[in-house]
Short mmCIF file of C-alpha atoms and ligand atoms in Angstrom, two decimals:
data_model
loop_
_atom_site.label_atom_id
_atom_site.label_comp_id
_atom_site.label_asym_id
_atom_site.label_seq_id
_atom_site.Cartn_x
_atom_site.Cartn_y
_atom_site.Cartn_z
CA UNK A 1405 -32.37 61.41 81.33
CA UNK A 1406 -32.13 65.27 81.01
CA UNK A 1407 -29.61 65.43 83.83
CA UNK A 1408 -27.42 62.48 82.03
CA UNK A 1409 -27.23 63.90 78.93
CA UNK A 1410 -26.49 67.28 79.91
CA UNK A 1411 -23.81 65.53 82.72
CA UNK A 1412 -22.44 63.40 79.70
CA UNK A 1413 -21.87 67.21 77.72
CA UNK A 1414 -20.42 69.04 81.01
CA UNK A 1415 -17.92 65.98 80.74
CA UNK A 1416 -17.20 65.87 77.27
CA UNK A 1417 -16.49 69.72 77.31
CA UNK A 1418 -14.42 69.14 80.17
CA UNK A 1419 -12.66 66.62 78.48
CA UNK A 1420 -12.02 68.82 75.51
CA UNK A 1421 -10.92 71.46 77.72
CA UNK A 1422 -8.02 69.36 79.40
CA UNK A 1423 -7.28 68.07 76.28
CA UNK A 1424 -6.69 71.66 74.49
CA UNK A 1425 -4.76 73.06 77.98
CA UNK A 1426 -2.55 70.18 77.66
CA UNK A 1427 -1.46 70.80 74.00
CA UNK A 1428 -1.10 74.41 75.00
CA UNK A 1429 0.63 73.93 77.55
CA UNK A 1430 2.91 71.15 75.58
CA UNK A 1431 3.06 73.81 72.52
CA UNK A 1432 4.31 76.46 74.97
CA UNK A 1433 6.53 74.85 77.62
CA UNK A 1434 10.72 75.13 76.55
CA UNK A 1435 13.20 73.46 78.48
CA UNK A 1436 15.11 75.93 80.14
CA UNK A 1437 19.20 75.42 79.22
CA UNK A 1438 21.21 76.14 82.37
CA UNK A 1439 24.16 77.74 80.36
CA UNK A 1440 21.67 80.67 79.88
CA UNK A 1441 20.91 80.98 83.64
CA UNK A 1442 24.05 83.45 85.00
CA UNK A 1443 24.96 85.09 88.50
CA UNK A 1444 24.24 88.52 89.66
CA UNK A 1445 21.23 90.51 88.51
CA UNK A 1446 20.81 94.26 86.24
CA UNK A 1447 24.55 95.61 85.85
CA UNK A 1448 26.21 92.58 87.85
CA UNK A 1449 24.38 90.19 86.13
CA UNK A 1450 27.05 87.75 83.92
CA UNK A 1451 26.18 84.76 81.76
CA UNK A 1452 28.78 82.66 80.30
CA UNK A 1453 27.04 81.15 77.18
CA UNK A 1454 26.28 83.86 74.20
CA UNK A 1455 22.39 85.03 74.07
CA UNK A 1456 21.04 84.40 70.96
CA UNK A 1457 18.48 86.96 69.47
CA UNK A 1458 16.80 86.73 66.24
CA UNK A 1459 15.50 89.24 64.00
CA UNK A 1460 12.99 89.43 61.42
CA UNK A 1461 12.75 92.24 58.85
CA UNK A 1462 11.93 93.35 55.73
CA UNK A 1463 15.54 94.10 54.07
CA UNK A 1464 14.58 94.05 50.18
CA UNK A 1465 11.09 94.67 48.81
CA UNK A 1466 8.42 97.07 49.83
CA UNK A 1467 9.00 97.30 53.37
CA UNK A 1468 12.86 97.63 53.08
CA UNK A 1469 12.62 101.54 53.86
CA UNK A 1470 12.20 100.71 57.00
CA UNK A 1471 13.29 97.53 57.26
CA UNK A 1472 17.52 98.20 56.58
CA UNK A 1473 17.10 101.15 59.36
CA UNK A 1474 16.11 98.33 62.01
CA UNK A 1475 18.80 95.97 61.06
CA UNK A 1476 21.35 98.72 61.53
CA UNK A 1477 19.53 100.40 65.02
CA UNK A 1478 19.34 96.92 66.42
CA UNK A 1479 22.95 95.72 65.19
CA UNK A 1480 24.29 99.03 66.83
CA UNK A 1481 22.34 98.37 70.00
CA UNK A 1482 23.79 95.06 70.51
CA UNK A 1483 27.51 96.52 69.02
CA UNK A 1484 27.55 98.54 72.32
CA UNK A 1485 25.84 96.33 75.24
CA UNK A 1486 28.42 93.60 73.90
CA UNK A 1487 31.28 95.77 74.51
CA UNK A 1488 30.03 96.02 78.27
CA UNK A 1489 30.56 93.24 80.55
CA UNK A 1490 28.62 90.37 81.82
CA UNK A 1491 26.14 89.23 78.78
CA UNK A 1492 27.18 88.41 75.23
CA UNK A 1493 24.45 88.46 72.29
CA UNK A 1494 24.72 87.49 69.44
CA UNK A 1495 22.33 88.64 66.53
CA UNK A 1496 21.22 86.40 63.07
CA UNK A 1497 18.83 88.70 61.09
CA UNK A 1498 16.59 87.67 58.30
CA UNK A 1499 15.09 88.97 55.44
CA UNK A 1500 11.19 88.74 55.15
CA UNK A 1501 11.42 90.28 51.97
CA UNK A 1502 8.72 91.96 52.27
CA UNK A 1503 6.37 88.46 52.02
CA UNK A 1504 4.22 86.59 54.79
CA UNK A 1505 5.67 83.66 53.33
CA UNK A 1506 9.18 84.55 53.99
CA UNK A 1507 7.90 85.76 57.45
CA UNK A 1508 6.67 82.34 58.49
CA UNK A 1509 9.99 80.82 57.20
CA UNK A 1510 12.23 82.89 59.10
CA UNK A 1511 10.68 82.80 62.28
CA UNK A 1512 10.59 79.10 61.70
CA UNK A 1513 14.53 79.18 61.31
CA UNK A 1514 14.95 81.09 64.34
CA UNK A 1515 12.67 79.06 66.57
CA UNK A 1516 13.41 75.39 65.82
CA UNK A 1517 16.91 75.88 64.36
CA UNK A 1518 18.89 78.30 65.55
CA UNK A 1519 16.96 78.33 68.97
CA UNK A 1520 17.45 82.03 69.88
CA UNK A 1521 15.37 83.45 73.33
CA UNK A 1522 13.51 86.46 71.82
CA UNK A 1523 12.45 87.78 68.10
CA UNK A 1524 12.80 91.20 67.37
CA UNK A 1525 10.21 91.98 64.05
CA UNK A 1526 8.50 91.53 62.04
CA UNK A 1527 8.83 94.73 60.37
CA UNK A 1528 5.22 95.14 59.21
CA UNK A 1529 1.74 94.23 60.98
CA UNK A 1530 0.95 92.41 57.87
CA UNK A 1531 3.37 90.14 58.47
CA UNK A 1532 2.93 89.72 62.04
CA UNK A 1533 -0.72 88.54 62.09
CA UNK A 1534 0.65 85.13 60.72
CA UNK A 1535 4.08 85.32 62.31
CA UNK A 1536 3.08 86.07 65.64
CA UNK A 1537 0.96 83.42 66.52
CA UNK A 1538 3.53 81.18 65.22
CA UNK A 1539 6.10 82.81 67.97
CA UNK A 1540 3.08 82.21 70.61
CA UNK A 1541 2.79 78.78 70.21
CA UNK A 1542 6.30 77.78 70.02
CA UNK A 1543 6.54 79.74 73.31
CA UNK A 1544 9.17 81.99 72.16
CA UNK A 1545 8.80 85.77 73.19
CA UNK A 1546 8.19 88.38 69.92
CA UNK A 1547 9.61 91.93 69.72
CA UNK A 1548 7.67 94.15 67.45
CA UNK A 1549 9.75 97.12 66.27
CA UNK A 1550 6.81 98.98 64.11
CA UNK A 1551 4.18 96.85 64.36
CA UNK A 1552 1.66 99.31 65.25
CA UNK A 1553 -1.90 98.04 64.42
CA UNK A 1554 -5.14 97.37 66.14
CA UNK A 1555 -4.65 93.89 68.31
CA UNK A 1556 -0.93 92.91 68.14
CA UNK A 1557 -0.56 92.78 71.37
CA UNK A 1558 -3.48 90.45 71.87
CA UNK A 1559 -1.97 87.28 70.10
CA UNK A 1560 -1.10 86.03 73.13
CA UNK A 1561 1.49 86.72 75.94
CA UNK A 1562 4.79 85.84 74.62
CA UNK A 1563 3.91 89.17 71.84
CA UNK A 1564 5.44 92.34 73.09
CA UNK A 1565 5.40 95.31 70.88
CA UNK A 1566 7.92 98.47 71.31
CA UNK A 1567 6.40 100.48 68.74
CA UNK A 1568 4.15 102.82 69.54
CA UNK A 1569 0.84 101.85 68.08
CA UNK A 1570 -1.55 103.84 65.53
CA UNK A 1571 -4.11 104.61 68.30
CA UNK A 1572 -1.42 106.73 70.27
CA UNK A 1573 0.11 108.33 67.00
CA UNK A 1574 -2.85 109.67 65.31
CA UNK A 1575 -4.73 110.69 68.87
CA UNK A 1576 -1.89 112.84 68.85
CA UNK A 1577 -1.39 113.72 65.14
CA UNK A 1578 -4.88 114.20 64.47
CA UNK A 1579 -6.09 117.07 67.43
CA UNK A 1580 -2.44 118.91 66.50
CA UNK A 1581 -3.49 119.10 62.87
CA UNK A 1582 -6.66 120.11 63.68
CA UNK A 1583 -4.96 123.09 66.40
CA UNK A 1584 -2.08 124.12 63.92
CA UNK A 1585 -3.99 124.13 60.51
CA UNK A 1586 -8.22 124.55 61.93
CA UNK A 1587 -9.17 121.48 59.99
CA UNK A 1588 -12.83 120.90 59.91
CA UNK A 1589 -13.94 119.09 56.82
CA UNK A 1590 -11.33 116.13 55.45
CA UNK A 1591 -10.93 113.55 53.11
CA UNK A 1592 -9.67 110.34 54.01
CA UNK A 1593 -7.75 107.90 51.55
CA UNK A 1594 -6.52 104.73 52.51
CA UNK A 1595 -5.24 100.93 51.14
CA UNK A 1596 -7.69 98.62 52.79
CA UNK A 1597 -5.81 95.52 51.53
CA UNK A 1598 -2.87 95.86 53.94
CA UNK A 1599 -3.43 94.79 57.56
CA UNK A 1600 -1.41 98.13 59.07
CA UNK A 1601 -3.49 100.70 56.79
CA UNK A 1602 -6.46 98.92 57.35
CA UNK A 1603 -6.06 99.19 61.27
CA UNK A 1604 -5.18 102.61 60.81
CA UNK A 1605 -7.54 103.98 59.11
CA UNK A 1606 -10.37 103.00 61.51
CA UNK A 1607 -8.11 104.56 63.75
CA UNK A 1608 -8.50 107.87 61.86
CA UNK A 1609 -12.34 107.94 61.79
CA UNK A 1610 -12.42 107.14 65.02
CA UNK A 1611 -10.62 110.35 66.03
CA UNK A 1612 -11.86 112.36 63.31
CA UNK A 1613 -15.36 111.62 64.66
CA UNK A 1614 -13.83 112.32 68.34
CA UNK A 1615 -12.58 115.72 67.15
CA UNK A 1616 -15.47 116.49 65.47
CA UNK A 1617 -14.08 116.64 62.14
CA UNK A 1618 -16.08 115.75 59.02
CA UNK A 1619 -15.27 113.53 56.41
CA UNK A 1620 -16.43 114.54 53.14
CA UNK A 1621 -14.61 112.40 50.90
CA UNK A 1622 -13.91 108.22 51.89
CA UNK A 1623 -11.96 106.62 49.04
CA UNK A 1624 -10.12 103.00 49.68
CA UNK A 1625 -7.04 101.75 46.91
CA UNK A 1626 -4.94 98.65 46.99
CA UNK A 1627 -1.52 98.66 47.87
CA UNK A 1628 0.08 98.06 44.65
CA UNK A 1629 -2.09 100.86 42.42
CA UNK A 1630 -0.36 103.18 41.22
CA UNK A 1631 -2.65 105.49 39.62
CA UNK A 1632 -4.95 107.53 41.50
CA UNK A 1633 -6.79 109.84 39.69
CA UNK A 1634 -10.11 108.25 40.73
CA UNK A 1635 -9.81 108.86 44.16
CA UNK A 1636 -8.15 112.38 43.87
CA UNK A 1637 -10.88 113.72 41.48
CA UNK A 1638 -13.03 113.17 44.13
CA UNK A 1639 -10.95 115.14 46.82
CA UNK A 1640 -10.45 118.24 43.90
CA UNK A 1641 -13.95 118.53 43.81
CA UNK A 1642 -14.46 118.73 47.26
CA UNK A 1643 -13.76 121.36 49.73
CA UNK A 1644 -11.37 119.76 52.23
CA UNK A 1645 -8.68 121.69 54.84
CA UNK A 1646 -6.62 118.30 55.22
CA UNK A 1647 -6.02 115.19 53.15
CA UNK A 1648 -5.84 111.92 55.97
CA UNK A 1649 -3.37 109.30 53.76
CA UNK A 1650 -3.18 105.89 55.80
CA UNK A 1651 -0.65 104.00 52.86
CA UNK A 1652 2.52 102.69 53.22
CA UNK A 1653 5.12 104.43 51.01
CA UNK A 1654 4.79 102.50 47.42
CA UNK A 1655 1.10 103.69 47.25
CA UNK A 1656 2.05 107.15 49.37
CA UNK A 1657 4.77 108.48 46.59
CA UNK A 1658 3.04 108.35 43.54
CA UNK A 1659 -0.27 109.27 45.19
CA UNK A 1660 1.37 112.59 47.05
CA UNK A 1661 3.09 113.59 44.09
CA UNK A 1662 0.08 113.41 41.69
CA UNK A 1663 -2.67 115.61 44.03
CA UNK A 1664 -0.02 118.01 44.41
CA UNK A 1665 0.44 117.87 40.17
CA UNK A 1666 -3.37 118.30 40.25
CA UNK A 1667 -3.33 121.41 41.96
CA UNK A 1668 -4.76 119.97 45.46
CA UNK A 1669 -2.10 122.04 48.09
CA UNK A 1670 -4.35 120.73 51.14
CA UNK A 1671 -1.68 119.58 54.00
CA UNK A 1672 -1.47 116.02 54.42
CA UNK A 1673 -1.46 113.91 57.72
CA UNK A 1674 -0.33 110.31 57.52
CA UNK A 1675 0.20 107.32 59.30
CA UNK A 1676 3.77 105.25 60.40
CA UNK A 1677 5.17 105.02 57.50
CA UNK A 1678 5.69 108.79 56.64
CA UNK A 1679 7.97 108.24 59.84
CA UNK A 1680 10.94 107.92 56.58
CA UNK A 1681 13.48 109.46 55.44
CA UNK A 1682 13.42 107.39 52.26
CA UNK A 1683 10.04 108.89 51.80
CA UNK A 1684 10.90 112.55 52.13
CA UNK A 1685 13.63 111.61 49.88
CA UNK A 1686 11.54 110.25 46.85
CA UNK A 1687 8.82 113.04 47.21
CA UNK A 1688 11.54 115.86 47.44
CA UNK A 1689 9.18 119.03 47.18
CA UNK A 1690 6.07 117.32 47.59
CA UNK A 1691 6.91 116.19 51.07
CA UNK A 1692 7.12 119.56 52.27
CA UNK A 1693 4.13 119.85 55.01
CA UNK A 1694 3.74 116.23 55.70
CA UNK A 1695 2.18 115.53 59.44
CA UNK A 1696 2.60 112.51 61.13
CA UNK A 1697 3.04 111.38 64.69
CA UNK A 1698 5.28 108.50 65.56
CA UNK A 1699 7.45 107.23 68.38
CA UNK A 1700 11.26 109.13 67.93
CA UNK A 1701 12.30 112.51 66.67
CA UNK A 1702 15.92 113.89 66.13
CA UNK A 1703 14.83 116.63 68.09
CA UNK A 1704 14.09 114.92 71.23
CA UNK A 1705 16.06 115.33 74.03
CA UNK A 1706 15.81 112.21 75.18
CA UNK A 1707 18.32 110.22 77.19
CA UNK A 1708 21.19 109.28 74.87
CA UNK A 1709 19.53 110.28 71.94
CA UNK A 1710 22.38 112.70 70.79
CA UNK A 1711 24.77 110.13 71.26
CA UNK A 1712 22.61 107.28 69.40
CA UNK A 1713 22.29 109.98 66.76
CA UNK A 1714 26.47 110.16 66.36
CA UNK A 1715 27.24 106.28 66.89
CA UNK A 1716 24.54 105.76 63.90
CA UNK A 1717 25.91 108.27 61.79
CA UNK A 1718 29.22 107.88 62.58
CA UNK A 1719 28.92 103.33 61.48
CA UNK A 1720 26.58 103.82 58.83
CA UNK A 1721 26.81 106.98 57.03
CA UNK A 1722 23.40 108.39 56.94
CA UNK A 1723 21.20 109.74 59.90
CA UNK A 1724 19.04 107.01 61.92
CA UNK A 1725 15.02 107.49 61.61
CA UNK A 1726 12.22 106.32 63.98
CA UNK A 1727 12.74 102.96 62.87
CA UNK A 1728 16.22 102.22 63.75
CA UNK A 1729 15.65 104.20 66.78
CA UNK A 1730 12.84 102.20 67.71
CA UNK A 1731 14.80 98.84 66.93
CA UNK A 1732 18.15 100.00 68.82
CA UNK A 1733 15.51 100.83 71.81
CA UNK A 1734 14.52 97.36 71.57
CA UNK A 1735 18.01 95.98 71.93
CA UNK A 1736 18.25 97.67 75.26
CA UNK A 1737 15.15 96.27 76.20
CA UNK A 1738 16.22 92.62 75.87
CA UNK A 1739 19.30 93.07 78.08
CA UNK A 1740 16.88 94.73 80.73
CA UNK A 1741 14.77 91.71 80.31
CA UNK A 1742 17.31 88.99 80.94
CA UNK A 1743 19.87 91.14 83.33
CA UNK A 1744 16.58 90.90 85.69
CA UNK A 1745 16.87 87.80 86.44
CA UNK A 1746 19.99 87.50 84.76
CA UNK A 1747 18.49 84.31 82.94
CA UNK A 1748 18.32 84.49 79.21
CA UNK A 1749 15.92 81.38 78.94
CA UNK A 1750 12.46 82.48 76.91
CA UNK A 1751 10.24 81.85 79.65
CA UNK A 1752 12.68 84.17 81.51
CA UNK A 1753 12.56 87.23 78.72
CA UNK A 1754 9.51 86.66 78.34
CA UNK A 1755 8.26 87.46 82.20
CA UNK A 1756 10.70 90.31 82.27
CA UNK A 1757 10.01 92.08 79.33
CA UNK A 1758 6.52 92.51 80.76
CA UNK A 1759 7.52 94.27 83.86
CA UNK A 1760 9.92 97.10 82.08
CA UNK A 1761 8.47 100.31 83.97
CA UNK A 1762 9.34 104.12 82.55
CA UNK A 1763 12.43 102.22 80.94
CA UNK A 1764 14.52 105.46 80.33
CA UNK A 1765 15.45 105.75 76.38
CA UNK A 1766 16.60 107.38 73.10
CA UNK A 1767 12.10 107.31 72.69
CA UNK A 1768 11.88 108.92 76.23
CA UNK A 1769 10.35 106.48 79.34
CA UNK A 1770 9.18 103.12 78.20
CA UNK A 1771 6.49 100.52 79.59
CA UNK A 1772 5.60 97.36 78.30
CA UNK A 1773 3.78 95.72 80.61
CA UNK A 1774 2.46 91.84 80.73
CA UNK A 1775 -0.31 92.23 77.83
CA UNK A 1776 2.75 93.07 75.50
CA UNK A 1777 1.23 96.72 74.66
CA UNK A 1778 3.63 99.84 75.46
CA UNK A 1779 3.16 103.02 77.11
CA UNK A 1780 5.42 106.17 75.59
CA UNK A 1781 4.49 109.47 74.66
CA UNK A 1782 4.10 110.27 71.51
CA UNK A 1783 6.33 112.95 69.27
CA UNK A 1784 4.19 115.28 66.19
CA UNK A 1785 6.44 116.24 63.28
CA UNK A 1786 5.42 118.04 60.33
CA UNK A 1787 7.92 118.07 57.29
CA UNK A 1788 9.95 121.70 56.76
CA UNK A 1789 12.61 122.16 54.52
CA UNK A 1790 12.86 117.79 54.05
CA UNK A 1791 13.40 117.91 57.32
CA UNK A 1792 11.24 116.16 60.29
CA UNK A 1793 10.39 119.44 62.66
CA UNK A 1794 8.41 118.95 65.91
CA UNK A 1795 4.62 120.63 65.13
CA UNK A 1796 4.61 123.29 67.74
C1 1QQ B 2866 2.90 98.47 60.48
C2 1QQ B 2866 3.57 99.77 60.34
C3 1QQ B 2866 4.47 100.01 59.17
C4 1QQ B 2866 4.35 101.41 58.65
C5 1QQ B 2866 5.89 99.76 59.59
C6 1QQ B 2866 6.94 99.97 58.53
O1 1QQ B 2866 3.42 100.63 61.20
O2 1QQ B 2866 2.93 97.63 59.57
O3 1QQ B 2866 2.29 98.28 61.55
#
């Protein structure tokens, strides 16, 4: 009786499991399309019928600082392999605006209608908790540009990310703070409703207790607040060397500008989003002494990075910043991806764009290997003159 029932359960799980593998592997598997399957391989390689690569970012809204830079890196990117021969792409972007909603709807678009081989986005990890899975299960590989928290790269194996996550940035930012400036006691302030600044800031106790450094004051805020007087009181009255900010840049602005009104001069070391111009820009003085470690700075000498500099400059007016640099990186990672087998099918991109080894670009060398997660080193800047300067 025992060994019945417990045979009956071993089958019924069994069961269950060829049922699930079955709709996995029906959610997953695409029909490869011939016209995307070319001659040659790397520079040789030539398909006839265009590549189509979709993009999801945040254009208008909160996100847009970064956001508009991506759409113009990744449009260059393409601009220039498209004027070489053998593979043509061609690029539809949407607007998230800034909304999970919007997210979902776009990558829906690009999936099932417009049927492109690889997403580049979504611009924030808030976004792409939702959107990624979606990408997963429709078995279409998933770019991320600056999706840098805790886990992305664990959705599943079509999710690549070529964004250099918190965990390298602030290992980094955090121990050249601490050399530059002798930072032993901090106070850490961060929006715990947004899935990046969340992720982040467990990040940043996490090194701050590696490093030794104290916390002294802990103070959370939501990402639409705007006043925070609460929270800063706390930091006047305490005796900190460094302020740790993990807040994208609605929350960042206002909350910079009014500890530096209250007197509090302590530097300040942030997360990705300081990585902005359009940040520096809105805080004018206020910015001046900002830390933060990200994944590009002007003052690399990187491979092409001069030249990316120009050509961005030179089509769009205004200097690129680590986001478009990050998103014209990723263009040139696609066309690695399908000139290696010169097949553009998303199984295809998908294998490929888990084998890119020390990939030499404007960020330096580049991994991503089959996991989805990337290997780069990482670039500390501190804010001089409104001007990103590397920390020496
Ligand atoms: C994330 C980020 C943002 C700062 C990108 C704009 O790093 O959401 O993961």
């Amino acid at each position: 009786m025992r060994f019945k029932k417990s045979s009956g359960t071993v089958v019924a799980v069994a069961a269950l499991f060829a049922s699930a593998a079955c709709v996995s592997e029906e959610a997953t598997s695409n029909t490869s399309d011939d016209a995307l399957v070319g001659t040659g391989s790397g520079a040789e390689c030539s398909i006839d019928e265009t590549v189509k690569v979709g993009a999801v970012f945040s254009l208008t809204e909160a996100a847009a600082f970064a956001g508009e830079y991506q759409r113009e890196g990744l449009e260059l990117a393409f601009e220039e392999i498209n004027a070489t021969d053998g593979v043509s792409y061609e690029l539809i972007v949407e607007d998230d605006k800034t909304s999970v909603e919007d997210s979902v709807a776009a990558f829906e678009k690009l999936i099932d209608r417009d049927e492109v081989s690889v997403i580049v986005g979504p611009t924030l990890s808030n976004m792409a908790f939702t959107t990624f899975p979606d990408a997963q299960s429709a078995g279409v590989p998933a770019l991320g540009v600056s999706t840098t928290a805790e886990g992305i790269p664990d959705i599943g194996d079509y999710v690549f990310r070529a964004s250099l996550p918190e965990e390298g940035a602030l290992a980094a930012s955090i121990p050249a703070a601490k050399e530059a400036i002798g930072i032993e006691q901090v106070a850490v302030l961060h929006d715990s409703a947004d899935e990046f600044t969340a992720s982040a800031y467990n990040t940043m106790m996490d090194v701050l207790a590696e490093e030794d450094v104290e916390v002294v004051v802990d103070e959370s805020f939501a990402t639409a607040d705007t006043d925070f007087s609460a929270q800063l009181t706390k930091v006047q009255n305490a005796d900190v060397d460094a302020v740790i900010l993990s807040a994208l840049p609605g929350a960042t602005i206002p909350l910079v500008k009014q500890a530096r009104d209250l007197g509090i001069d302590a530097p300040i070391v942030g997360g990705n989003a300081f990585n902005s111009p359009v940040l520096v820009g809105a805080l004018e003085d206020a910015s001046e002494g900002l830390i933060v470690g990200g994944a590009w700075s002007a003052a690399a000498e990187t491979t092409g990075n001069a030249n990316f500099m120009a050509a961005y400059t030179e089509a769009y007016d205004r200097a690129p910043d680590q986001f478009a640099a990050q998103a014209y990186t990723a263009g040139y990672l696609i066309d690695q991806a399908v000139r290696a087998d010169c097949d553009a099918n998303r199984e295809a991109v998908k294998d490929n764009l888990g084998q890119i080894l020390e990939f030499d670009s404007i960020l330096g060398a580049i991994s991503l290997d089959e996991n989805g997660e990337v290997t780069q080193e990482p670039f500390v800047q501190i804010i001089e003159n409104g001007e990103f300067t590397i920390l020496q």
